[in-house]
């Protein structure tokens, strides 16, 4: 018997608002993991605090909930200790690009073999509508009643400019495409970054499903994701449109391949010497 969707069901009722874009992402993740024939015990999903990080709560899978914005750091440590696991991170735009911005950039530089999936809804949904790092300038929000006075972060441009080895963007309403992007991200050897345009039906009445459907487009079949300059030009284009697909890739050794070269793995099976651990703890008392 192969892996099925039932293997990932845990019968926990999602606490998201009806119509939330997170439902589509959840379904896409399940389908992708099943199509990759990954059993739940071989998958770890790290998350933090927020609506997006609730995703692993609704799957029968290994999960680690850490501090807000520290999801990538937790996942990086887990991958080094247990490199036989497929490690994903699910975070919102606030956690990934705000509190976790430095971890995001460091993961790009290290190119550690994990997959970061960001549910980008341009708002802090759990705490009821504050502006996030990707909220557009001038937007009126709970703490910015006269309009946001700063420009939004462009995470795609940041990742491409720093040589991210896999940069892609998807949309929950395009399920087949999103499933394919998640599969490609997981199969990529290195740090995979997938930004998902996730409509927030409660706190953002502008960036709706219709809004993204009218302004998003699929990359051409002959698009060359190895061209960094064209990829940057694409995501910096001032036309207000959203490219969907694999935008940029490059092949280079992953961090775990380099630092664990010649090391007996997985590290978690090597055990811990209690006396060495005690001496280490004593140094920091």
Coordinates of C-alpha atoms in Angstrom, one line a residue:
X1 CA 0.0 0.0 0.0
X2 CA 1.3 3.4 -0.9
X3 CA 0.9 6.7 1.0
X4 CA -2.7 8.1 0.9
X5 CA -4.4 11.3 1.9
X6 CA -5.9 9.5 4.9
X7 CA -2.4 8.9 6.2
X8 CA -2.1 12.6 6.8
X9 CA -5.6 13.2 8.2
X10 CA -5.8 13.8 12.0
X11 CA -9.5 14.9 12.2
X12 CA -8.6 18.2 14.0
X13 CA -11.0 20.9 12.9
X14 CA -9.2 23.9 11.5
X15 CA -9.7 27.2 13.3
X16 CA -9.3 29.3 10.2
X17 CA -12.0 31.6 9.0
X18 CA -14.3 30.1 6.3
X19 CA -12.8 30.9 2.9
X20 CA -9.3 31.5 4.2
X21 CA -6.5 30.8 1.7
X22 CA -4.8 28.6 4.2
X23 CA -7.3 25.8 3.4
X24 CA -6.1 25.6 -0.1
X25 CA -2.5 25.5 1.1
X26 CA -3.2 22.7 3.5
X27 CA -4.8 20.6 0.8
X28 CA -1.9 21.3 -1.6
X29 CA 0.6 20.3 1.0
X30 CA -1.2 17.0 1.7
X31 CA -1.5 16.2 -2.0
X32 CA 2.2 17.0 -2.7
X33 CA 3.5 14.9 0.2
X34 CA 1.3 12.0 -1.0
X35 CA 2.4 12.3 -4.6
X36 CA 6.0 12.3 -3.4
X37 CA 5.2 9.1 -1.5
X38 CA 6.5 10.5 1.7
X39 CA 5.1 8.7 4.8
X40 CA 4.1 11.1 7.7
X41 CA 6.8 9.7 10.0
X42 CA 9.5 10.9 7.5
X43 CA 8.2 14.5 7.4
X44 CA 8.8 17.3 9.9
X45 CA 7.0 20.6 9.7
X46 CA 8.3 23.4 11.8
X47 CA 6.1 26.4 12.6
X48 CA 5.8 29.3 15.1
X49 CA 2.9 31.5 16.1
X50 CA 0.2 32.8 13.8
X51 CA -2.6 31.6 11.5
X52 CA -0.2 30.1 8.9
X53 CA 1.8 28.1 11.5
X54 CA -1.4 26.3 12.6
X55 CA -1.1 24.2 9.4
X56 CA 0.8 21.3 10.9
X57 CA -1.8 21.1 13.7
X58 CA -4.2 19.9 11.0
X59 CA -2.0 17.1 9.7
X60 CA -0.9 13.8 11.1
X61 CA 2.8 14.5 10.9
X62 CA 5.9 15.3 13.0
X63 CA 5.6 18.9 14.1
X64 CA 7.6 21.5 16.1
X65 CA 6.0 24.7 17.3
X66 CA 8.6 27.3 18.2
X67 CA 8.9 31.0 18.9
X68 CA 7.3 33.5 16.4
X69 CA 9.7 34.1 13.6
X70 CA 12.1 31.4 14.6
X71 CA 10.7 28.6 12.5
X72 CA 13.6 28.6 10.0
X73 CA 16.1 28.3 12.8
X74 CA 14.3 25.4 14.4
X75 CA 14.0 23.6 11.1
X76 CA 17.7 24.2 10.3
X77 CA 18.7 22.6 13.6
X78 CA 16.3 19.7 13.0
X79 CA 17.7 19.1 9.5
X80 CA 21.3 18.9 10.8
X81 CA 20.3 16.5 13.5
X82 CA 18.0 14.3 11.4
X83 CA 18.9 14.7 7.8
X84 CA 16.9 11.6 6.9
X85 CA 13.7 13.7 7.4
X86 CA 12.0 15.9 4.9
X87 CA 11.8 19.3 6.7
X88 CA 9.4 22.0 5.8
X89 CA 8.6 25.3 7.4
X90 CA 5.2 27.0 7.4
X91 CA 5.2 30.7 8.4
X92 CA 3.2 33.8 7.7
X93 CA 4.7 37.0 6.2
X94 CA 5.0 38.5 9.6
X95 CA 7.0 35.7 11.1
X96 CA 9.1 34.9 8.0
X97 CA 9.9 38.5 6.9
X98 CA 9.4 40.5 10.1
X99 CA 10.5 38.7 13.3
X100 CA 12.3 36.1 11.3
X101 CA 13.8 38.3 8.6
X102 CA 17.4 37.6 9.7
X103 CA 16.8 33.8 9.8
X104 CA 15.3 34.0 6.3
X105 CA 18.4 35.8 4.9
X106 CA 20.8 33.4 6.8
X107 CA 19.0 30.4 5.4
X108 CA 19.4 31.7 1.9
X109 CA 23.1 32.3 2.4
X110 CA 23.6 28.8 4.1
X111 CA 21.4 27.1 1.5
X112 CA 20.4 24.5 4.0
X113 CA 18.2 21.7 2.6
X114 CA 14.8 22.7 4.0
X115 CA 11.6 24.1 2.3
X116 CA 10.2 27.4 3.5
X117 CA 6.5 28.0 2.6
X118 CA 5.3 31.5 3.4
X119 CA 1.6 32.2 3.6
X120 CA 1.8 35.8 2.4
X121 CA -1.5 37.5 3.3
X122 CA 0.0 41.0 3.8
X123 CA -1.4 41.3 7.3
X124 CA -1.1 40.0 10.9
X125 CA -4.2 37.8 10.9
X126 CA -4.0 36.2 14.3
X127 CA -3.7 39.5 16.1
X128 CA -6.5 41.1 14.2
X129 CA -5.3 43.1 11.2
X130 CA -2.1 44.9 11.9
X131 CA 0.2 45.8 9.0
X132 CA 2.9 43.2 8.1
X133 CA 6.2 43.5 6.2
X134 CA 4.4 43.0 2.9
X135 CA 1.5 45.4 3.5
X136 CA 1.4 48.1 0.8
X137 CA 2.4 51.6 1.5
X138 CA -0.6 53.8 2.4
X139 CA -2.8 50.9 3.6
X140 CA -5.0 51.7 6.5
X141 CA -4.6 49.1 9.3
X142 CA -5.4 48.6 13.0
X143 CA -2.3 50.5 14.1
X144 CA -2.0 52.6 11.0
X145 CA -5.4 54.3 10.8
X146 CA -4.0 57.1 8.6
X147 CA -2.1 54.8 6.3
X148 CA 1.1 52.8 6.4
X149 CA 4.1 55.2 6.0
X150 CA 6.7 52.6 4.9
X151 CA 7.3 50.7 1.7
X152 CA 6.7 46.9 1.7
X153 CA 9.4 44.3 1.6
X154 CA 9.8 42.4 -1.7
X155 CA 10.8 38.9 -0.4
X156 CA 11.2 37.5 -3.9
X157 CA 13.6 40.2 -4.9
X158 CA 15.5 39.7 -1.7
X159 CA 15.8 36.0 -2.2
X160 CA 16.9 36.3 -5.8
X161 CA 19.4 39.1 -5.1
X162 CA 21.1 36.9 -2.5
X163 CA 21.3 33.9 -4.8
X164 CA 18.5 31.8 -3.2
X165 CA 18.8 28.4 -4.8
X166 CA 15.0 28.0 -5.3
X167 CA 12.6 30.9 -5.5
X168 CA 8.9 30.4 -6.5
X169 CA 5.5 31.8 -6.1
X170 CA 2.0 30.2 -6.0
X171 CA -1.7 30.8 -5.4
X172 CA -4.1 28.5 -3.5
X173 CA -6.8 28.9 -6.2
X174 CA -4.5 27.2 -8.7
X175 CA -4.3 23.9 -6.9
X176 CA -2.6 21.7 -9.5
X177 CA 0.1 24.3 -10.0
X178 CA 0.6 24.8 -6.3
X179 CA 0.9 21.1 -5.7
X180 CA 3.6 20.9 -8.4
X181 CA 5.5 23.9 -6.9
X182 CA 5.5 22.3 -3.4
X183 CA 6.8 19.0 -4.9
X184 CA 9.5 20.8 -6.8
X185 CA 10.5 22.7 -3.7
X186 CA 10.8 19.6 -1.6
X187 CA 12.8 17.7 -4.2
X188 CA 15.2 20.6 -4.6
X189 CA 18.6 20.0 -2.9
X190 CA 19.1 23.2 -1.0
X191 CA 17.0 26.0 0.6
X192 CA 13.7 26.2 -1.2
X193 CA 11.6 29.3 -0.8
X194 CA 7.9 29.3 -1.9
X195 CA 5.9 32.5 -1.4
X196 CA 2.1 31.9 -1.6
X197 CA -0.4 34.7 -2.3
X198 CA -2.8 33.9 0.4
X199 CA -6.1 35.9 0.6
X200 CA -7.2 36.9 4.1
X201 CA -11.0 37.1 3.9
X202 CA -11.4 38.7 7.3
X203 CA -8.8 41.5 7.4
X204 CA -7.9 42.3 3.8
X205 CA -10.8 43.3 1.5
X206 CA -8.5 44.4 -1.3
X207 CA -6.3 41.4 -2.0
X208 CA -9.1 38.9 -2.6
X209 CA -9.2 35.8 -4.7
X210 CA -10.6 37.8 -7.6
X211 CA -7.8 40.4 -7.2
X212 CA -5.1 37.9 -7.5
X213 CA -6.9 36.0 -10.3
X214 CA -7.0 39.2 -12.4
X215 CA -3.4 40.2 -11.7
X216 CA -1.5 36.9 -11.6
X217 CA 0.0 35.0 -14.5
X218 CA 1.9 31.8 -15.2
X219 CA 5.5 32.1 -16.3
X220 CA 6.0 31.2 -20.0
X221 CA 7.0 27.7 -20.8
X222 CA 10.3 28.9 -22.2
X223 CA 11.1 31.0 -19.0
X224 CA 14.7 30.4 -17.9
X225 CA 14.8 30.2 -14.1
X226 CA 18.6 30.2 -14.2
X227 CA 18.8 33.8 -15.3
X228 CA 19.2 35.9 -12.1
X229 CA 19.1 39.3 -13.8
X230 CA 15.8 38.5 -15.7
X231 CA 14.4 37.0 -12.5
X232 CA 15.1 40.2 -10.6
X233 CA 13.7 42.3 -13.4
X234 CA 10.5 40.2 -13.3
X235 CA 9.8 40.6 -9.6
X236 CA 10.7 44.3 -9.6
X237 CA 8.5 45.1 -12.5
X238 CA 6.2 48.0 -11.6
X239 CA 3.2 46.6 -13.4
X240 CA 1.4 45.3 -10.2
X241 CA 1.2 41.8 -11.6
X242 CA 2.2 38.6 -9.8
X243 CA 4.2 35.8 -11.6
X244 CA 3.4 32.3 -10.7
X245 CA 5.8 29.4 -11.0
X246 CA 9.5 28.7 -10.4
X247 CA 11.1 32.1 -10.8
X248 CA 14.8 31.5 -10.0
X249 CA 17.0 28.5 -9.3
X250 CA 20.7 27.7 -9.1
X251 CA 22.5 24.6 -8.1
X252 CA 25.1 24.8 -5.4
X253 CA 26.0 22.5 -2.5
X254 CA 23.7 22.7 0.5
X255 CA 24.9 23.7 3.9
X256 CA 24.2 20.3 5.4
X257 CA 26.1 18.5 2.6
X258 CA 29.1 20.6 3.4
X259 CA 29.2 20.6 7.2
X260 CA 28.1 17.0 7.6
X261 CA 30.5 15.6 4.9
X262 CA 32.2 12.5 6.2
X263 CA 30.1 12.5 9.4
X264 CA 28.1 9.4 10.4
X265 CA 24.5 10.4 10.1
X266 CA 21.9 11.0 11.3
X267 CA 23.4 12.9 14.2
X268 CA 20.5 12.1 16.5
X269 CA 21.5 8.4 16.5
X270 CA 25.0 9.1 17.8
X271 CA 23.7 9.5 21.3
X272 CA 24.8 12.0 24.0
X273 CA 27.5 11.4 26.6
X274 CA 25.9 12.7 29.8
X275 CA 29.2 13.6 31.4
X276 CA 30.2 15.8 28.4
X277 CA 26.8 17.4 28.4
X278 CA 27.1 18.2 32.1
X279 CA 30.5 19.8 31.6
X280 CA 29.1 21.9 28.8
X281 CA 26.2 23.1 30.9
X282 CA 28.6 23.9 33.8
X283 CA 30.5 26.3 31.6
X284 CA 27.4 28.5 31.2
X285 CA 26.1 28.5 34.7

